[in-house]
Short mmCIF file of C-alpha atoms and ligand atoms in Angstrom, two decimals:
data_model
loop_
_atom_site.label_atom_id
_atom_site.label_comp_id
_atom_site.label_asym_id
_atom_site.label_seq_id
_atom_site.Cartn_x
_atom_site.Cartn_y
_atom_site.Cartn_z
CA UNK X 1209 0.00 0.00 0.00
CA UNK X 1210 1.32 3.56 -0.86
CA UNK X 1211 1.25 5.80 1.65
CA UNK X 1212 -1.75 8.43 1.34
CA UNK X 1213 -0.31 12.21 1.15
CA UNK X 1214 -1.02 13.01 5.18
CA UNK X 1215 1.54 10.32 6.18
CA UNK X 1216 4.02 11.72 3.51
CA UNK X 1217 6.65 13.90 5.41
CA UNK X 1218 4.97 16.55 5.56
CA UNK X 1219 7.78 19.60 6.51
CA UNK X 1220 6.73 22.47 8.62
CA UNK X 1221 7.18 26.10 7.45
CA UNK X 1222 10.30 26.67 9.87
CA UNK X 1223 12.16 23.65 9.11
CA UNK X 1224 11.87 23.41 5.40
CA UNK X 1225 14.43 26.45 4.74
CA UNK X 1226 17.45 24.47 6.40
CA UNK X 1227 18.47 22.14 4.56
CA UNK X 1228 19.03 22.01 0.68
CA UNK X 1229 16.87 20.36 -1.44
CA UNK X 1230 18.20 16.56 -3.07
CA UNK X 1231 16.64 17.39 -6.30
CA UNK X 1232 17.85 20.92 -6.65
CA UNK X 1233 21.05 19.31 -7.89
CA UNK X 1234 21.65 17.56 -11.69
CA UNK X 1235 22.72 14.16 -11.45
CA UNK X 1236 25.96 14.74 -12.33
CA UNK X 1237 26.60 17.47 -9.41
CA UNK X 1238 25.03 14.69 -6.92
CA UNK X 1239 27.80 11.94 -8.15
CA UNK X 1240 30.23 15.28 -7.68
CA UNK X 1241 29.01 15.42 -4.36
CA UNK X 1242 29.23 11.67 -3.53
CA UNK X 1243 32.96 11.19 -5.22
CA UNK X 1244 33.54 14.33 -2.56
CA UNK X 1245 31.98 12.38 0.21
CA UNK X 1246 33.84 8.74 -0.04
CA UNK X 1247 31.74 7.21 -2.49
CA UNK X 1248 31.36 6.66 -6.44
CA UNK X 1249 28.97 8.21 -9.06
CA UNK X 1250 27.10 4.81 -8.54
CA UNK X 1251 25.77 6.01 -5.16
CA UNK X 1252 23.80 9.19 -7.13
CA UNK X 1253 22.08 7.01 -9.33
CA UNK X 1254 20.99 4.55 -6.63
CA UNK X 1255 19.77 7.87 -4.61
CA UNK X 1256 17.91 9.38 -7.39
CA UNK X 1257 16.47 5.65 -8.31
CA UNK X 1258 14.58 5.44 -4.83
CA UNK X 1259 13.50 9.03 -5.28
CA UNK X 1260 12.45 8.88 -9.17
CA UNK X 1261 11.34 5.62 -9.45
CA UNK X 1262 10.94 4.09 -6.06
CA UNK X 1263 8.55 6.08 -4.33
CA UNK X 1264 10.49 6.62 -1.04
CA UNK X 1265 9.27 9.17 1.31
CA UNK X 1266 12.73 9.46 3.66
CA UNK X 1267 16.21 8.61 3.34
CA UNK X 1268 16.23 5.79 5.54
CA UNK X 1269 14.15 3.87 3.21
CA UNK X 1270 17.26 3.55 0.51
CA UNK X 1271 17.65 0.36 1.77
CA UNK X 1272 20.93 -0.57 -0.50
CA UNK X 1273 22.42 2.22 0.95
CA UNK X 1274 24.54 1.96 4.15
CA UNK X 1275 23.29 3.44 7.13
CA UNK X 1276 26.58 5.87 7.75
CA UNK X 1277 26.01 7.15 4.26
CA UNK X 1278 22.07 7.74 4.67
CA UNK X 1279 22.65 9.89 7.86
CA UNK X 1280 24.91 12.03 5.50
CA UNK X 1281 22.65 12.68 3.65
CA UNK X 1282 19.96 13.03 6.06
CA UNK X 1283 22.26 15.56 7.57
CA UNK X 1284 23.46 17.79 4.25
CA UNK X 1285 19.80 17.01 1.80
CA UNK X 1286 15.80 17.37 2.47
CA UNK X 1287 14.16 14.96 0.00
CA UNK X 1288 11.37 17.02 -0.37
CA UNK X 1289 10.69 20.97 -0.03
CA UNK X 1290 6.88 21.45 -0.26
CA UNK X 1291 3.70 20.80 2.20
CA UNK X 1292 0.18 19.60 0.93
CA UNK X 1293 -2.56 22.90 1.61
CA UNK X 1294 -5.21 21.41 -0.17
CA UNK X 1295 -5.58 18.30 -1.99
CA UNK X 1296 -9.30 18.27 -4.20
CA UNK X 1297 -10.27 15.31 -6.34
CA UNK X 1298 -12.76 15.79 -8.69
CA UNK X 1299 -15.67 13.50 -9.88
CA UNK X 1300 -13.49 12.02 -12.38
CA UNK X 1301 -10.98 11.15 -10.30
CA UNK X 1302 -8.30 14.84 -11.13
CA UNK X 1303 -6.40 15.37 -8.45
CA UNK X 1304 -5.18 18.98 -7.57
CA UNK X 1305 -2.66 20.28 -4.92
CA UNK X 1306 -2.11 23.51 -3.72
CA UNK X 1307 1.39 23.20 -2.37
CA UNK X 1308 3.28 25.77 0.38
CA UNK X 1309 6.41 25.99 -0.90
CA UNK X 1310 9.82 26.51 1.74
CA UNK X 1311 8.85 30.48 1.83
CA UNK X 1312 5.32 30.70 2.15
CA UNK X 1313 4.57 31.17 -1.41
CA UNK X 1314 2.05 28.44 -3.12
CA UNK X 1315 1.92 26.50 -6.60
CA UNK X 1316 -0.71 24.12 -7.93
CA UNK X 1317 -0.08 21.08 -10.00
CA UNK X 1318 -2.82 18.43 -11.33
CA UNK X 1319 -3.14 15.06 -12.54
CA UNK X 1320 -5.83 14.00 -15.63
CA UNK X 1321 -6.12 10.40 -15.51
CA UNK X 1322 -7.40 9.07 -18.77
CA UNK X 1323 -7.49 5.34 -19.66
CA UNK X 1324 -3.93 5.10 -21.14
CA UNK X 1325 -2.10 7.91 -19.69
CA UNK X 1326 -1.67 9.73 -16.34
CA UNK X 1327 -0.93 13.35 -16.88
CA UNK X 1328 0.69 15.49 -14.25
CA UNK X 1329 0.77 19.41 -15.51
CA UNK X 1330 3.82 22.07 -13.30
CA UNK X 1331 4.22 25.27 -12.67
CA UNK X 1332 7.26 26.60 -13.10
CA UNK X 1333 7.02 30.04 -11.32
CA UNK X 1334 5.18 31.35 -8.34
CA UNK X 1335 2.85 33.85 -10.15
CA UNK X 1336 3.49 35.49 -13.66
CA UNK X 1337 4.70 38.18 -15.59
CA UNK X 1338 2.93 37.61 -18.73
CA UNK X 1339 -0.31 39.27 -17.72
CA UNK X 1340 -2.59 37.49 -20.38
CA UNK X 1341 -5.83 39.36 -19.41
CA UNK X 1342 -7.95 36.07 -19.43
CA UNK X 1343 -5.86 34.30 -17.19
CA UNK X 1344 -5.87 33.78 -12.88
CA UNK X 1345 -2.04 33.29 -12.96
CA UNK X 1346 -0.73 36.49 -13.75
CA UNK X 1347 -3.01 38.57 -11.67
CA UNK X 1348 -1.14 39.12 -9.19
CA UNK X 1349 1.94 39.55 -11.17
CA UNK X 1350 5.60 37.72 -10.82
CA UNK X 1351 6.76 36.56 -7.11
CA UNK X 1352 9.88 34.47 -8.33
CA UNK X 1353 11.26 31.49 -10.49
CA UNK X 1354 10.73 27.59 -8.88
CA UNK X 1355 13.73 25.81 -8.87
CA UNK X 1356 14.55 22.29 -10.83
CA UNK X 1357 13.75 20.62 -7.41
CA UNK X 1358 10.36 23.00 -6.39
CA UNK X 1359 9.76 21.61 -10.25
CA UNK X 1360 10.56 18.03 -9.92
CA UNK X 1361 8.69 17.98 -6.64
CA UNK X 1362 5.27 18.47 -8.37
CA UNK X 1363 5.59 15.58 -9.97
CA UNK X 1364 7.13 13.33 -6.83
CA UNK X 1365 4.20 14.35 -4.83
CA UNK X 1366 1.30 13.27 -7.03
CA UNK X 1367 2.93 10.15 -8.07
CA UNK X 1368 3.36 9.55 -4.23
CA UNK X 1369 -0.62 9.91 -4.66
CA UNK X 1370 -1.11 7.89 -7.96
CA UNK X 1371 -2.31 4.02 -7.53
CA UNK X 1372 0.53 1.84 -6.52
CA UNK X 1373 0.12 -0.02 -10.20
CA UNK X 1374 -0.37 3.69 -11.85
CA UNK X 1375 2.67 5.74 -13.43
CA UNK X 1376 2.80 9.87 -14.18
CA UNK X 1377 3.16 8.79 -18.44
CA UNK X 1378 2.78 12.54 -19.81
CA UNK X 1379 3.79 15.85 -18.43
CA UNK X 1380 2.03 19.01 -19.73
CA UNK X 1381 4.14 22.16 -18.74
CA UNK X 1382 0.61 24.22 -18.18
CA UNK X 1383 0.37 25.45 -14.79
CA UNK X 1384 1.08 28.76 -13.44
CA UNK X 1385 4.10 30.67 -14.88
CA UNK X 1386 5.87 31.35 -17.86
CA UNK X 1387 8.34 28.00 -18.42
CA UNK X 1388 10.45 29.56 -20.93
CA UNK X 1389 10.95 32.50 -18.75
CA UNK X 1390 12.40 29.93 -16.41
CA UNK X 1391 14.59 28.14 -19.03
CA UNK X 1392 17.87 27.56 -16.79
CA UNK X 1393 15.76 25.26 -14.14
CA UNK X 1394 13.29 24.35 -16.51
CA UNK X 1395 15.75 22.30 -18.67
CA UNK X 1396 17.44 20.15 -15.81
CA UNK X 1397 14.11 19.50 -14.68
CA UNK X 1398 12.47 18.26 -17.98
CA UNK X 1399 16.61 15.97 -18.41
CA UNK X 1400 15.77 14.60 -15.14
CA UNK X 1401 11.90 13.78 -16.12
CA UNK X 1402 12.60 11.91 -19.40
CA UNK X 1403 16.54 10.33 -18.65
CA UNK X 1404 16.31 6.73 -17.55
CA UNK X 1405 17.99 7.47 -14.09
CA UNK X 1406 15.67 9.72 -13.38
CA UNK X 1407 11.57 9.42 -14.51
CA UNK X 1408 11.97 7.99 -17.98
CA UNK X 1409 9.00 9.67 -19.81
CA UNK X 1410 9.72 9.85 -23.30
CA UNK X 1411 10.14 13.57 -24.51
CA UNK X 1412 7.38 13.24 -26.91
CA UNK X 1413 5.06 12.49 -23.77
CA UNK X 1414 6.30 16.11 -22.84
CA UNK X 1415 4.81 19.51 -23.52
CA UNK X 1416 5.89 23.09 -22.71
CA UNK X 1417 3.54 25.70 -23.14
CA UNK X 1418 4.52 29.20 -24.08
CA UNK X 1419 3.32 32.69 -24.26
CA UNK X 1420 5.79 32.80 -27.41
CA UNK X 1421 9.02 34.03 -26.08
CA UNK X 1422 11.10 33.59 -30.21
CA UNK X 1423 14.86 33.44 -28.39
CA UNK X 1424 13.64 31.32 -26.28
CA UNK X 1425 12.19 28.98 -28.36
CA UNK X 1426 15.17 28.70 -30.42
CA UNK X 1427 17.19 27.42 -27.28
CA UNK X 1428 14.51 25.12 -26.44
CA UNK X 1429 14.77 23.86 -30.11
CA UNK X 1430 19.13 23.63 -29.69
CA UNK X 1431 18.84 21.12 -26.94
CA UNK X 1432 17.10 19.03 -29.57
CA UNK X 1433 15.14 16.83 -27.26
CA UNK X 1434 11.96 16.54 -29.17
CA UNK X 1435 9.84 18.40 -26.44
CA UNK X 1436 6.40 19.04 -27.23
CA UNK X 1437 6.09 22.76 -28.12
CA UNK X 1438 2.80 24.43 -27.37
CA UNK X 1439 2.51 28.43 -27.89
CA UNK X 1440 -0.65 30.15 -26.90
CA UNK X 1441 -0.99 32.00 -29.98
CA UNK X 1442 -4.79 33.03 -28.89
CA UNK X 1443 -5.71 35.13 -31.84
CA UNK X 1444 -5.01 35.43 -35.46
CA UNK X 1445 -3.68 39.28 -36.06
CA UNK X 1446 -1.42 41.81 -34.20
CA UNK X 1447 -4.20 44.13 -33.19
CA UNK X 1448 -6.04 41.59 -31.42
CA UNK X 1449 -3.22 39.59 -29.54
CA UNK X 1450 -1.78 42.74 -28.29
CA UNK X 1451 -4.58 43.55 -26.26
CA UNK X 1452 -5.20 39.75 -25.11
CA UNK X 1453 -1.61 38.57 -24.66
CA UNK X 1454 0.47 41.50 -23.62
CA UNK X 1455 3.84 40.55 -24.24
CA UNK X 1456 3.04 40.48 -27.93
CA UNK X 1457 3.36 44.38 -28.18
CA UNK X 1458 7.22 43.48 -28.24
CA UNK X 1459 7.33 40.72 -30.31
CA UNK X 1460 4.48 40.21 -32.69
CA UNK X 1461 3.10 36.87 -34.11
CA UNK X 1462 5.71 36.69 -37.04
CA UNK X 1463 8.87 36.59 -34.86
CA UNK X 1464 7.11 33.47 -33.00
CA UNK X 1465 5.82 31.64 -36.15
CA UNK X 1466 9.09 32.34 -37.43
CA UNK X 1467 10.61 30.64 -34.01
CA UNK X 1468 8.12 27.68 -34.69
CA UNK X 1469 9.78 26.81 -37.78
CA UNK X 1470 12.76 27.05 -36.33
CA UNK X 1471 11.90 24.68 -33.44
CA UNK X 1472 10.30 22.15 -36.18
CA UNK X 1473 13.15 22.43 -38.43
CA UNK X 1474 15.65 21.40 -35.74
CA UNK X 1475 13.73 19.10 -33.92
CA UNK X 1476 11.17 17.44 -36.62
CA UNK X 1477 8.46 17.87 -33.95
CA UNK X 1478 5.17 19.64 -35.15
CA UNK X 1479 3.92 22.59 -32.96
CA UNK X 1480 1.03 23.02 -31.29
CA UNK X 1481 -0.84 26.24 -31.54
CA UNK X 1482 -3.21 27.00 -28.31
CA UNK X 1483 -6.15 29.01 -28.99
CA UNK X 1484 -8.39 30.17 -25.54
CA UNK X 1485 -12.00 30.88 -27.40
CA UNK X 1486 -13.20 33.85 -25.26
CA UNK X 1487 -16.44 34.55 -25.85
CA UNK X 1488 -17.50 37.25 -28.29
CA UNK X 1489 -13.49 38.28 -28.39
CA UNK X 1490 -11.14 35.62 -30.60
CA UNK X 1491 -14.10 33.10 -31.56
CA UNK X 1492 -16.15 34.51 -34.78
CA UNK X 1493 -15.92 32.49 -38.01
CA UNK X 1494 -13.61 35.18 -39.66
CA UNK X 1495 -10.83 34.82 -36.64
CA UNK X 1496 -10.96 30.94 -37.87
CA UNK X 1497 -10.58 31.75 -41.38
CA UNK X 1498 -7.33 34.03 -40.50
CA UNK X 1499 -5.91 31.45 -38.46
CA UNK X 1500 -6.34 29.03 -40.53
CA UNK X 1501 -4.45 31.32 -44.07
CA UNK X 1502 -1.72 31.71 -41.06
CA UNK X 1503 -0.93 27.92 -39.97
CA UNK X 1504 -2.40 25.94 -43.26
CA UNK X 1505 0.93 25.58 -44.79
CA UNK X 1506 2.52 24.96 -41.71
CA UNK X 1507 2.59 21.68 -40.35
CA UNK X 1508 0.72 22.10 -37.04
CA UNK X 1509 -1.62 21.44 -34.88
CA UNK X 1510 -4.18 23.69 -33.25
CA UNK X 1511 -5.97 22.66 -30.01
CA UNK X 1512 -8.84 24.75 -29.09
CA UNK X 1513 -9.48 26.12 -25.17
CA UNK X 1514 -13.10 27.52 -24.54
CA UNK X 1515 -12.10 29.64 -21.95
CA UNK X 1516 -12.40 29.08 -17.93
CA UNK X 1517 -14.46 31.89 -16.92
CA UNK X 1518 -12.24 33.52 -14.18
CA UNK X 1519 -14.52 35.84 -12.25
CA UNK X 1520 -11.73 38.52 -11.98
CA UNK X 1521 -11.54 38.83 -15.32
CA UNK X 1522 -14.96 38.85 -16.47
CA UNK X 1523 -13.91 36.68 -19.29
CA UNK X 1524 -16.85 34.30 -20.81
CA UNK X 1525 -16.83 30.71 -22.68
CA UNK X 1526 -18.28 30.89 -25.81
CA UNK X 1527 -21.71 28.77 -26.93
CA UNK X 1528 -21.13 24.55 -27.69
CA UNK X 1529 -22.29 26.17 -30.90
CA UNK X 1530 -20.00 28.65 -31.03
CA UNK X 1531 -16.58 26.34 -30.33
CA UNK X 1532 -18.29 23.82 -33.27
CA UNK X 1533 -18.59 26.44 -35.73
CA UNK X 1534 -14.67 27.64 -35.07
CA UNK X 1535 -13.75 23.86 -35.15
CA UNK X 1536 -15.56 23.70 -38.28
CA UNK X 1537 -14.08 26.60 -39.81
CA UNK X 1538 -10.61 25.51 -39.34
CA UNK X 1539 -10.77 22.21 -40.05
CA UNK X 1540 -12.37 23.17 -43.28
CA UNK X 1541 -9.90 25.01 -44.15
CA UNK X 1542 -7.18 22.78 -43.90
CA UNK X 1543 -5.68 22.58 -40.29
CA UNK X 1544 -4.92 19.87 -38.00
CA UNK X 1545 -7.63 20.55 -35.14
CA UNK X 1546 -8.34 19.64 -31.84
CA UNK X 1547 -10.74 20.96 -28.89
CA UNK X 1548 -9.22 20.38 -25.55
CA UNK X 1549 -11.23 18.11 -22.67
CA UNK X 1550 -12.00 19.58 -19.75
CA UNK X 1551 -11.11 17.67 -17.10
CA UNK X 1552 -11.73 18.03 -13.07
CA UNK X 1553 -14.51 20.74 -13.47
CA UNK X 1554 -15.71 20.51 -10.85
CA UNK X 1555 -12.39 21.28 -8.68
CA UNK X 1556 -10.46 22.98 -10.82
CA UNK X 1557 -12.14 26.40 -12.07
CA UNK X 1558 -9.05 27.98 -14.14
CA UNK X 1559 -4.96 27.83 -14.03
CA UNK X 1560 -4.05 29.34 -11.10
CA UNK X 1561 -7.42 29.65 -9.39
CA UNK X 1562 -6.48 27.59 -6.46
CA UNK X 1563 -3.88 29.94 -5.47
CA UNK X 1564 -5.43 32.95 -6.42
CA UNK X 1565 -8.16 32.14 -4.26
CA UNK X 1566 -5.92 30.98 -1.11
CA UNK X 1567 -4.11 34.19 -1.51
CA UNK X 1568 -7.53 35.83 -1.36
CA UNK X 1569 -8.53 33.89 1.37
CA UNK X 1570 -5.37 34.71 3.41
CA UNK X 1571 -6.24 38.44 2.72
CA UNK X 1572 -3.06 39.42 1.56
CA UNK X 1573 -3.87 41.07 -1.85
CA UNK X 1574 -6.66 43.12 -2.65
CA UNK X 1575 -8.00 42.03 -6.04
CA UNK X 1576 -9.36 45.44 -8.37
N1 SAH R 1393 2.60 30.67 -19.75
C1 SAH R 1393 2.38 29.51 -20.54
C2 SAH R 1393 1.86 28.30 -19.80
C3 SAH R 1393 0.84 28.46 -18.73
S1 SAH R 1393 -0.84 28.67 -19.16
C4 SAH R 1393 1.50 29.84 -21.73
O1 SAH R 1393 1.10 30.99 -21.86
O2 SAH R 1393 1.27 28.97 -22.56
C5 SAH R 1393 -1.33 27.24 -20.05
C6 SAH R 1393 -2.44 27.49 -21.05
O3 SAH R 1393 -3.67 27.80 -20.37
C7 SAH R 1393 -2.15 28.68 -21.96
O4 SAH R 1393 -2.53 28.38 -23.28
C8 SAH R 1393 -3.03 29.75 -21.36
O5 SAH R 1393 -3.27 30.79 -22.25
C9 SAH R 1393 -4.25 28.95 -20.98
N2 SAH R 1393 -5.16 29.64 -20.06
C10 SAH R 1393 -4.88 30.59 -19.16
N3 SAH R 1393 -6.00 31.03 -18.55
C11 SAH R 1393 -7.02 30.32 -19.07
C12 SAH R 1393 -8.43 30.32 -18.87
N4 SAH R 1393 -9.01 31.14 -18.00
N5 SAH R 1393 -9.16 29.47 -19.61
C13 SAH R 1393 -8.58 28.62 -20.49
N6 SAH R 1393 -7.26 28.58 -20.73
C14 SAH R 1393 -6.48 29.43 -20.04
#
């Protein structure tokens, strides 16, 4: 039997700052660290094999590792960073955790079972700088950058939660934050999810989502790992994006399409283009027919979003009718087209909603 997530360690606000985290370091700097400490490069990938793949919740459980070398560690490493807040499971069996990270701050993580696949989506920053106006994430702008173990540890705590015969197969980069903004821990992480020492999950069971950040996308695309790429593109033209997505002011939807290429070019992988249909905003039959003269000779792949209503926002989802119709349009016009599930509706309201709404709760912010 697995352990269910109250008799997981859970650390207390004061002690969680003392100690470094295990998974904040690459494998290679952990065999560093164990050559430096009497012992080979071997020892690292038996450590990160309990953590990874084994499930354990403390040191002491790495039972092929002698006792003098687990109270080292035990005295230089926490295993894990992070407490449970809340932990909601929905009606088809999503599960979502708010998580207190080691300074207070909180992130949210899910996993979507579906028959074949279990897939866990990350945040990669506390909050967001992006400021998509639709969107709970950014409204309370950027607090900081997780780290490759605050990363990792999303996924080590729900598959400390999955069935003892389920795996995490897919990892969707979708929660709160800006990944690509976050490239230097976001890399290690994603090495460590899909290397055999580490998770194993083949890259093309992993997805980043991006705002559409073009140099970063092209460095993404140079580590030439196959990574699904997913851009919220959102709308079809300039005028509108700028005043849905923000950041596009700067950069424009040619500089990312152009980065697309780029990223399909080096890696062979086909893009995914996110469009959020927001009611009465993005979603009329001539937005379709200019997104689909912009991607048809490109070979992607859109997947629609009817929005999340986020109260804050006042944004709306637009009519079954109205999603068909776009769906229609584009598919009729010669793109690859999908409209996403929903999944956990009845927990999960939108991205960052859980944390928006603890911060709320907490009365620290004062939302306009
Ligand atoms: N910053 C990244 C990843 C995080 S958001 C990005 O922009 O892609 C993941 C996806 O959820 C993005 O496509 C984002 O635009 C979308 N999203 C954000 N708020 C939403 C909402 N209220 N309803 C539906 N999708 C939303």
């Amino acid at each position: 039997m697995l352990p269910s997530e109250n008799e997981i360690p859970q650390t207390s606000a004061s002690e969680v700052a003392l100690l470094p985290l295990i998974t904040d370091l690459t494998r290679d700097q952990l065999a560093q660290w164990c050559i430096d400490h009497e012992s080979s490069s071997y020892r690292a990938d038996q450590i990160r094999r309990w953590i990874f793949t084994k499930r354990v919740n403390d040191f002491d459980a790495m039972h092929d590792i002698s006792k003098k070398f687990r109270d080292l560690l035990k005295e230089n490493f926490r295993l894990f960073s992070t407490r449970i807040v809340k932990h909601q499971t929905s009606k088809d069996r999503t599960e979502k955790l708010l998580l207190a990270l080691h300074d207070g701050h909180h992130v949210e993580c899910v996993l979507m079972r579906e028959p074949k696949r279990n897939t866990v989506c990350i945040s990669t920053q506390v909050g967001c700088a992006m400021g998509c106006v639709f969107c709970a994430s950014g409204l309370l702008g950027l607090t900081r950058n997780l780290t490759m173990g605050e990363i990792l540890e999303q996924i080590l705590r729900l598959d400390r939660i999955i069935g003892e015969e389920e795996r995490v197969s897919n990892i969707v980069v979708m929660g709160i934050g800006e990944p690509l903004a976050n490239l230097s821990a976001l890399i290690p992480a994603l090495d460590t999810l899909n290397h055999k020492g580490g998770m194993g999950i083949g890259a093309r069971k992993i997805t980043v989502s991006t705002v559409g950040l073009p140099v970063k996308i092209r460095e993404l695309a140079d580590v030439n790992k196959s990574y699904i790429l997913a851009v919220s593109l959102h709308a079809p033209n300039d005028t509108l994006r700028d005043q849905i997505v923000p950041t596009n002011n700067k950069i424009g939807i040619q500089k990312i399409l152009d980065a697309t290429d780029y990223y399909y070019v080096t890696t062979g992988r086909r893009v995914t283009f996110e469009y959020i249909l927001l009611a009465g905003v993005n979603d009329s039959p001539a937005h379709a027919h200019e997104l689909a003269c912009l991607l048809k000779h490109r070979n992607a792949h859109v997947n629609l979003i009817p929005a999340n209503g986020v109260e804050e926002t006042g944004y709306k989802t637009p009519t079954t009718e109205d999603v068909d119709r776009f769906f229609m349009t584009l598919a009729k016009g010669g793109v690859n087209v999908t409209v996403r599930k929903r999944k956990g509706d009845d927990i999960d309201a939108a991205c960052g909603q859980l944390r928006l709404n603890r911060e709320k709760e907490k009365d620290l912010v004062q939302i306009q």
